[in-house]
């Protein structure tokens, strides 16, 4: 009880507050500013952002330290890189990351829509509608929208490869120019074919099995797909076999060195060196331990060794004599991927046994794009594919990687949920028009909120039209009129920069992505509307 009194006292003493309605309007203003920045990147004709890194050294991953700038149209990446200190900006960035990890695409749609919903909400607040009424109106509109979208969607079968390609193209073309789109869409489809598996009678796409490697040089049209796992490492000794068929792979966690020996063995090794002759005895002991380790590898039946740390020269020499090739200093995530694909297990050398070995048809050294790689093909575990992205410009290769990830996710979502919807702004036009009609039957001030929700949805076709160089207001009025006249699937044809039939143009998106973007945008807008006070506790 006393604690409570003390707490409230402290809070009053050291807290400064900004309260309703200022805080709401401030939050709305931050969200709409972010949405306005992102809006110009939406769709195939959207423009990229050049983001100059200003993050503190400690906030940047080691691998990214060299990069001082990023050029991208990807919503999640832009928000992550913007490094805003404002809490609302951080909440939006987190929501975009969540959208990306749940649906793999649709981040710009989500943030742009959330910004517009908040802008509409701000207008309602200004004319005296209470935020809780707006929130419940938005929730109602969302519920109806989900039903309408589900009715607009149609089924795709797992074997509808034609759809797969169209879905991949739609996801890719918003980041990659139309010239390279078709080639990358083909690669995406092939990669997904290699990632199919059945879990409890349902088809799943395991896109973790698709590795994307960026190699500077060539152009995006030289991007290619290979079966197997590629690892950017060279063989330890040139006299080791560079090709092993029927490979039994020891996946060792740690190093093959004497200092790896711990516990009892270390106690056995205790030497006090008082004369030069004892050094020889020490080396002998060391050689003996190394020999033991090599024998353990040989006895497990392994004919290939992969490890994440270093190897002692003597051990490498013995293994070379046994005809067992070694690749060392492989990243742990790569080791784990190899384990999954070959059905093996990454273990400490002490735990190595026949049961922990991975199995593959072939393990060999190959030269790709002028560089030596370890290649593992035909694993006993999951199938796998590697996409080599080629480009003379590293930032273009990075954007292509993000586009490929979006496309892989899009096809995965379409296959796993079996539903697709046409894109190009048509769903938002259809939703907006239907909700406007429905709003007429809603009594009270909630009607205004549903109406505002319907208006906010139009921001997507508006932005697509504007980015394609069309007059957005003209485009919207044509699209709405045609929809009311019963003409289906009209949207913004970004390729021809005109109004077009999205079904005929093959602009398809997974229903799942659209639904998730709509849900997340509404939830984000509602949660920001519910904040009525900002307390600064010092
Ligand atoms: P997000 O991060 O939301 O996925 P994108 O920049 O990928 O943002 O843009 C997605 C939008 O672009 C969707 O509304 C999609 O329907 C639209 N789109 C994709 N391809 C085309 C096209 N060829 N014509 C018109 N709109 C397109
Ligand atoms: Mg996209």
mmCIF file of N, CA and C in Angstrom, residues 168-253:
data_model
loop_
_atom_site.group_PDB
_atom_site.id
_atom_site.type_symbol
_atom_site.label_atom_id
_atom_site.label_comp_id
_atom_site.label_asym_id
_atom_site.label_seq_id
_atom_site.Cartn_x
_atom_site.Cartn_y
_atom_site.Cartn_z
ATOM 1 N N UNK A 168 4.793 -14.956 -58.850
ATOM 2 C CA UNK A 168 6.208 -14.586 -58.677
ATOM 3 C C UNK A 168 6.496 -13.287 -59.423
ATOM 4 N N UNK A 169 5.977 -13.176 -60.648
ATOM 5 C CA UNK A 169 6.230 -11.960 -61.447
ATOM 6 C C UNK A 169 5.672 -10.732 -60.753
ATOM 7 N N UNK A 170 4.444 -10.850 -60.212
ATOM 8 C CA UNK A 170 3.823 -9.692 -59.542
ATOM 9 C C UNK A 170 4.665 -9.260 -58.344
ATOM 10 N N UNK A 171 5.160 -10.229 -57.576
ATOM 11 C CA UNK A 171 5.974 -9.876 -56.401
ATOM 12 C C UNK A 171 7.303 -9.259 -56.838
ATOM 13 N N UNK A 172 7.885 -9.820 -57.912
ATOM 14 C CA UNK A 172 9.210 -9.353 -58.348
ATOM 15 C C UNK A 172 9.171 -7.974 -58.991
ATOM 16 N N UNK A 173 8.117 -7.743 -59.798
ATOM 17 C CA UNK A 173 8.135 -6.532 -60.619
ATOM 18 C C UNK A 173 8.034 -5.246 -59.804
ATOM 19 N N UNK A 174 7.650 -5.374 -58.511
ATOM 20 C CA UNK A 174 7.630 -4.126 -57.747
ATOM 21 C C UNK A 174 9.034 -3.756 -57.254
ATOM 22 N N UNK A 175 10.008 -4.634 -57.469
ATOM 23 C CA UNK A 175 11.380 -4.267 -57.079
ATOM 24 C C UNK A 175 12.383 -4.364 -58.235
ATOM 25 N N UNK A 176 12.084 -5.274 -59.157
ATOM 26 C CA UNK A 176 13.013 -5.533 -60.270
ATOM 27 C C UNK A 176 12.381 -4.995 -61.549
ATOM 28 N N UNK A 177 13.183 -4.444 -62.474
ATOM 29 C CA UNK A 177 12.542 -3.914 -63.681
ATOM 30 C C UNK A 177 11.926 -5.043 -64.510
ATOM 31 N N UNK A 178 10.975 -4.656 -65.355
ATOM 32 C CA UNK A 178 10.205 -5.646 -66.116
ATOM 33 C C UNK A 178 11.103 -6.529 -66.998
ATOM 34 N N UNK A 179 12.276 -5.997 -67.420
ATOM 35 C CA UNK A 179 13.173 -6.742 -68.321
ATOM 36 C C UNK A 179 13.690 -8.023 -67.653
ATOM 37 N N UNK A 180 14.079 -7.936 -66.399
ATOM 38 C CA UNK A 180 14.665 -9.103 -65.717
ATOM 39 C C UNK A 180 13.639 -9.948 -64.975
ATOM 40 N N UNK A 181 12.419 -9.441 -64.890
ATOM 41 C CA UNK A 181 11.388 -10.079 -64.081
ATOM 42 C C UNK A 181 11.111 -11.531 -64.492
ATOM 43 N N UNK A 182 10.943 -11.758 -65.805
ATOM 44 C CA UNK A 182 10.527 -13.091 -66.258
ATOM 45 C C UNK A 182 11.571 -14.153 -65.910
ATOM 46 N N UNK A 183 12.829 -13.783 -66.110
ATOM 47 C CA UNK A 183 13.917 -14.725 -65.843
ATOM 48 C C UNK A 183 13.954 -15.099 -64.349
ATOM 49 N N UNK A 184 13.822 -14.081 -63.491
ATOM 50 C CA UNK A 184 13.858 -14.358 -62.047
ATOM 51 C C UNK A 184 12.605 -15.107 -61.595
ATOM 52 N N UNK A 185 11.475 -14.872 -62.283
ATOM 53 C CA UNK A 185 10.235 -15.592 -61.923
ATOM 54 C C UNK A 185 10.401 -17.087 -62.221
ATOM 55 N N UNK A 186 11.035 -17.390 -63.361
ATOM 56 C CA UNK A 186 11.285 -18.808 -63.704
ATOM 57 C C UNK A 186 12.150 -19.474 -62.639
ATOM 58 N N UNK A 187 13.183 -18.758 -62.227
ATOM 59 C CA UNK A 187 14.095 -19.275 -61.190
ATOM 60 C C UNK A 187 13.329 -19.500 -59.889
ATOM 61 N N UNK A 188 12.449 -18.544 -59.535
ATOM 62 C CA UNK A 188 11.660 -18.672 -58.302
ATOM 63 C C UNK A 188 10.819 -19.952 -58.348
ATOM 64 N N UNK A 189 10.146 -20.167 -59.476
ATOM 65 C CA UNK A 189 9.277 -21.339 -59.608
ATOM 66 C C UNK A 189 10.096 -22.627 -59.456
ATOM 67 N N UNK A 190 11.255 -22.661 -60.114
ATOM 68 C CA UNK A 190 12.095 -23.857 -60.026
ATOM 69 C C UNK A 190 12.560 -24.090 -58.580
ATOM 70 N N UNK A 191 12.899 -23.000 -57.905
ATOM 71 C CA UNK A 191 13.363 -23.126 -56.516
ATOM 72 C C UNK A 191 12.236 -23.637 -55.624
ATOM 73 N N UNK A 192 11.015 -23.150 -55.852
ATOM 74 C CA UNK A 192 9.885 -23.600 -55.022
ATOM 75 C C UNK A 192 9.600 -25.083 -55.282
ATOM 76 N N UNK A 193 9.716 -25.496 -56.533
ATOM 77 C CA UNK A 193 9.485 -26.912 -56.852
ATOM 78 C C UNK A 193 10.409 -27.810 -56.031
ATOM 79 N N UNK A 194 11.601 -27.314 -55.760
ATOM 80 C CA UNK A 194 12.576 -28.105 -54.997
ATOM 81 C C UNK A 194 12.334 -28.011 -53.487
ATOM 82 N N UNK A 195 11.401 -27.157 -53.086
ATOM 83 C CA UNK A 195 11.190 -26.958 -51.640
ATOM 84 C C UNK A 195 9.866 -27.513 -51.143
ATOM 85 N N UNK A 196 9.164 -28.246 -52.025
ATOM 86 C CA UNK A 196 7.860 -28.791 -51.624
ATOM 87 C C UNK A 196 8.031 -29.991 -50.714
ATOM 88 N N UNK A 197 7.181 -30.074 -49.700
ATOM 89 C CA UNK A 197 7.150 -31.293 -48.897
ATOM 90 C C UNK A 197 5.745 -31.460 -48.329
ATOM 91 N N UNK A 198 5.431 -32.662 -47.918
ATOM 92 C CA UNK A 198 4.093 -32.891 -47.375
ATOM 93 C C UNK A 198 4.202 -33.120 -45.873
ATOM 94 N N UNK A 199 3.453 -32.320 -45.126
ATOM 95 C CA UNK A 199 3.448 -32.462 -43.665
ATOM 96 C C UNK A 199 1.996 -32.721 -43.257
ATOM 97 N N UNK A 200 1.750 -33.858 -42.608
ATOM 98 C CA UNK A 200 0.392 -34.264 -42.196
ATOM 99 C C UNK A 200 -0.613 -34.147 -43.348
ATOM 100 N N UNK A 201 -0.204 -34.591 -44.508
ATOM 101 C CA UNK A 201 -1.097 -34.608 -45.662
ATOM 102 C C UNK A 201 -1.271 -33.250 -46.342
ATOM 103 N N UNK A 202 -0.583 -32.217 -45.847
ATOM 104 C CA UNK A 202 -0.704 -30.883 -46.464
ATOM 105 C C UNK A 202 0.616 -30.505 -47.129
ATOM 106 N N UNK A 203 0.494 -29.832 -48.288
ATOM 107 C CA UNK A 203 1.714 -29.425 -48.997
ATOM 108 C C UNK A 203 2.286 -28.165 -48.342
ATOM 109 N N UNK A 204 3.571 -28.229 -48.077
ATOM 110 C CA UNK A 204 4.264 -27.083 -47.454
ATOM 111 C C UNK A 204 5.446 -26.695 -48.340
ATOM 112 N N UNK A 205 5.818 -25.436 -48.292
ATOM 113 C CA UNK A 205 6.993 -24.986 -49.042
ATOM 114 C C UNK A 205 8.029 -24.535 -48.025
ATOM 115 N N UNK A 206 9.153 -25.241 -48.013
ATOM 116 C CA UNK A 206 10.192 -24.905 -47.040
ATOM 117 C C UNK A 206 11.230 -24.017 -47.723
ATOM 118 N N UNK A 207 10.963 -22.703 -47.723
ATOM 119 C CA UNK A 207 11.886 -21.842 -48.477
ATOM 120 C C UNK A 207 13.219 -21.620 -47.763
ATOM 121 N N UNK A 208 13.331 -22.129 -46.542
ATOM 122 C CA UNK A 208 14.645 -22.075 -45.884
ATOM 123 C C UNK A 208 15.652 -22.922 -46.645
ATOM 124 N N UNK A 209 15.126 -23.829 -47.461
ATOM 125 C CA UNK A 209 16.034 -24.679 -48.229
ATOM 126 C C UNK A 209 16.589 -23.988 -49.463
ATOM 127 N N UNK A 210 16.128 -22.768 -49.707
ATOM 128 C CA UNK A 210 16.649 -22.037 -50.866
ATOM 129 C C UNK A 210 17.673 -21.021 -50.358
ATOM 130 N N UNK A 211 18.877 -21.206 -50.821
ATOM 131 C CA UNK A 211 19.961 -20.300 -50.416
ATOM 132 C C UNK A 211 20.146 -19.277 -51.533
ATOM 133 N N UNK A 212 20.356 -18.015 -51.161
ATOM 134 C CA UNK A 212 20.632 -17.011 -52.195
ATOM 135 C C UNK A 212 22.049 -16.487 -51.963
ATOM 136 N N UNK A 213 22.882 -16.620 -53.006
ATOM 137 C CA UNK A 213 24.268 -16.140 -52.891
ATOM 138 C C UNK A 213 24.452 -15.003 -53.903
ATOM 139 N N UNK A 214 24.982 -13.880 -53.440
ATOM 140 C CA UNK A 214 25.184 -12.747 -54.354
ATOM 141 C C UNK A 214 26.639 -12.767 -54.828
ATOM 142 N N UNK A 215 26.824 -12.672 -56.157
ATOM 143 C CA UNK A 215 28.191 -12.648 -56.674
ATOM 144 C C UNK A 215 28.344 -11.451 -57.596
ATOM 145 N N UNK A 216 29.246 -10.579 -57.255
ATOM 146 C CA UNK A 216 29.442 -9.392 -58.078
ATOM 147 C C UNK A 216 29.951 -9.785 -59.456
ATOM 148 N N UNK A 217 29.477 -9.083 -60.473
ATOM 149 C CA UNK A 217 29.884 -9.366 -61.841
ATOM 150 C C UNK A 217 28.688 -9.803 -62.652
ATOM 151 N N UNK A 218 28.775 -9.652 -63.985
ATOM 152 C CA UNK A 218 27.658 -10.016 -64.850
ATOM 153 C C UNK A 218 26.481 -9.077 -64.621
ATOM 154 N N UNK A 219 25.294 -9.544 -65.017
ATOM 155 C CA UNK A 219 24.115 -8.710 -64.788
ATOM 156 C C UNK A 219 22.992 -9.587 -64.256
ATOM 157 N N UNK A 220 21.882 -8.976 -63.850
ATOM 158 C CA UNK A 220 20.784 -9.759 -63.256
ATOM 159 C C UNK A 220 20.319 -10.883 -64.177
ATOM 160 N N UNK A 221 20.431 -10.650 -65.501
ATOM 161 C CA UNK A 221 19.963 -11.686 -66.435
ATOM 162 C C UNK A 221 20.882 -12.922 -66.400
ATOM 163 N N UNK A 222 22.064 -12.801 -65.799
ATOM 164 C CA UNK A 222 22.962 -13.967 -65.666
ATOM 165 C C UNK A 222 22.697 -14.754 -64.383
ATOM 166 N N UNK A 223 21.720 -14.313 -63.595
ATOM 167 C CA UNK A 223 21.373 -15.021 -62.351
ATOM 168 C C UNK A 223 20.942 -16.451 -62.684
ATOM 169 N N UNK A 224 21.405 -17.414 -61.899
ATOM 170 C CA UNK A 224 21.052 -18.802 -62.212
ATOM 171 C C UNK A 224 20.794 -19.611 -60.949
ATOM 172 N N UNK A 225 20.174 -20.774 -61.185
ATOM 173 C CA UNK A 225 19.807 -21.645 -60.074
ATOM 174 C C UNK A 225 20.577 -22.960 -60.179
ATOM 175 N N UNK A 226 21.071 -23.455 -59.065
ATOM 176 C CA UNK A 226 21.761 -24.751 -59.053
ATOM 177 C C UNK A 226 21.143 -25.610 -57.973
ATOM 178 N N UNK A 227 21.208 -26.916 -58.194
ATOM 179 C CA UNK A 227 20.780 -27.814 -57.121
ATOM 180 C C UNK A 227 21.917 -27.933 -56.128
ATOM 181 N N UNK A 228 21.583 -28.219 -54.914
ATOM 182 C CA UNK A 228 22.617 -28.472 -53.915
ATOM 183 C C UNK A 228 22.954 -27.265 -53.066
ATOM 184 N N UNK A 229 23.827 -27.537 -52.076
ATOM 185 C CA UNK A 229 24.261 -26.471 -51.166
ATOM 186 C C UNK A 229 25.647 -26.002 -51.589
ATOM 187 N N UNK A 230 25.800 -24.712 -51.753
ATOM 188 C CA UNK A 230 27.108 -24.143 -52.089
ATOM 189 C C UNK A 230 27.650 -23.434 -50.857
ATOM 190 N N UNK A 231 28.904 -23.656 -50.572
ATOM 191 C CA UNK A 231 29.516 -22.946 -49.443
ATOM 192 C C UNK A 231 30.781 -22.275 -49.952
ATOM 193 N N UNK A 232 30.894 -21.009 -49.634
ATOM 194 C CA UNK A 232 31.981 -20.191 -50.136
ATOM 195 C C UNK A 232 33.294 -20.509 -49.390
ATOM 196 N N UNK A 233 33.789 -21.745 -49.477
ATOM 197 C CA UNK A 233 35.011 -22.145 -48.776
ATOM 198 C C UNK A 233 35.874 -23.008 -49.690
ATOM 199 N N UNK A 234 37.187 -22.937 -49.466
ATOM 200 C CA UNK A 234 38.104 -23.768 -50.261
ATOM 201 C C UNK A 234 38.542 -24.983 -49.465
ATOM 202 N N UNK A 235 38.940 -26.035 -50.183
ATOM 203 C CA UNK A 235 39.422 -27.256 -49.539
ATOM 204 C C UNK A 235 40.704 -26.926 -48.733
ATOM 205 N N UNK A 236 40.928 -27.655 -47.645
ATOM 206 C CA UNK A 236 42.055 -27.331 -46.754
ATOM 207 C C UNK A 236 43.418 -27.620 -47.402
ATOM 208 N N UNK A 237 43.539 -28.766 -48.101
ATOM 209 C CA UNK A 237 44.826 -29.102 -48.741
ATOM 210 C C UNK A 237 44.567 -29.496 -50.192
ATOM 211 N N UNK A 238 45.468 -29.066 -51.059
ATOM 212 C CA UNK A 238 45.281 -29.333 -52.484
ATOM 213 C C UNK A 238 45.444 -30.813 -52.822
ATOM 214 N N UNK A 239 46.142 -31.608 -51.944
ATOM 215 C CA UNK A 239 46.304 -33.039 -52.266
ATOM 216 C C UNK A 239 45.137 -33.879 -51.741
ATOM 217 N N UNK A 240 44.090 -33.223 -51.278
ATOM 218 C CA UNK A 240 42.900 -33.975 -50.836
ATOM 219 C C UNK A 240 41.989 -34.191 -52.043
ATOM 220 N N UNK A 241 41.217 -35.302 -52.060
ATOM 221 C CA UNK A 241 40.316 -35.521 -53.201
ATOM 222 C C UNK A 241 39.266 -34.409 -53.300
ATOM 223 N N UNK A 242 39.071 -33.924 -54.531
ATOM 224 C CA UNK A 242 38.132 -32.800 -54.687
ATOM 225 C C UNK A 242 36.758 -33.276 -55.132
ATOM 226 N N UNK A 243 36.620 -34.588 -55.212
ATOM 227 C CA UNK A 243 35.298 -35.135 -55.537
ATOM 228 C C UNK A 243 35.102 -36.433 -54.768
ATOM 229 N N UNK A 244 34.020 -36.514 -54.024
ATOM 230 C CA UNK A 244 33.714 -37.752 -53.301
ATOM 231 C C UNK A 244 32.289 -38.151 -53.635
ATOM 232 N N UNK A 245 32.137 -39.334 -54.197
ATOM 233 C CA UNK A 245 30.779 -39.822 -54.459
ATOM 234 C C UNK A 245 30.335 -40.649 -53.277
ATOM 235 N N UNK A 246 29.012 -40.748 -53.110
ATOM 236 C CA UNK A 246 28.492 -41.496 -51.965
ATOM 237 C C UNK A 246 29.086 -40.975 -50.663
ATOM 238 N N UNK A 247 28.975 -39.671 -50.501
ATOM 239 C CA UNK A 247 29.682 -39.039 -49.383
ATOM 240 C C UNK A 247 29.026 -39.319 -48.035
ATOM 241 N N UNK A 248 29.891 -39.613 -47.068
ATOM 242 C CA UNK A 248 29.432 -39.743 -45.680
ATOM 243 C C UNK A 248 30.157 -38.624 -44.931
ATOM 244 N N UNK A 249 29.366 -37.633 -44.522
ATOM 245 C CA UNK A 249 29.974 -36.376 -44.071
ATOM 246 C C UNK A 249 29.987 -36.236 -42.555
ATOM 247 N N UNK A 250 31.214 -36.051 -42.024
ATOM 248 C CA UNK A 250 31.325 -35.760 -40.583
ATOM 249 C C UNK A 250 31.133 -34.264 -40.421
ATOM 250 N N UNK A 251 30.126 -33.874 -39.642
ATOM 251 C CA UNK A 251 29.851 -32.452 -39.423
ATOM 252 C C UNK A 251 30.312 -32.112 -38.010
ATOM 253 N N UNK A 252 31.484 -31.510 -37.925
ATOM 254 C CA UNK A 252 32.105 -31.342 -36.606
ATOM 255 C C UNK A 252 31.976 -29.901 -36.115
ATOM 256 N N UNK A 253 31.502 -29.800 -34.881
ATOM 257 C CA UNK A 253 31.385 -28.502 -34.243
ATOM 258 C C UNK A 253 32.658 -28.266 -33.431
#
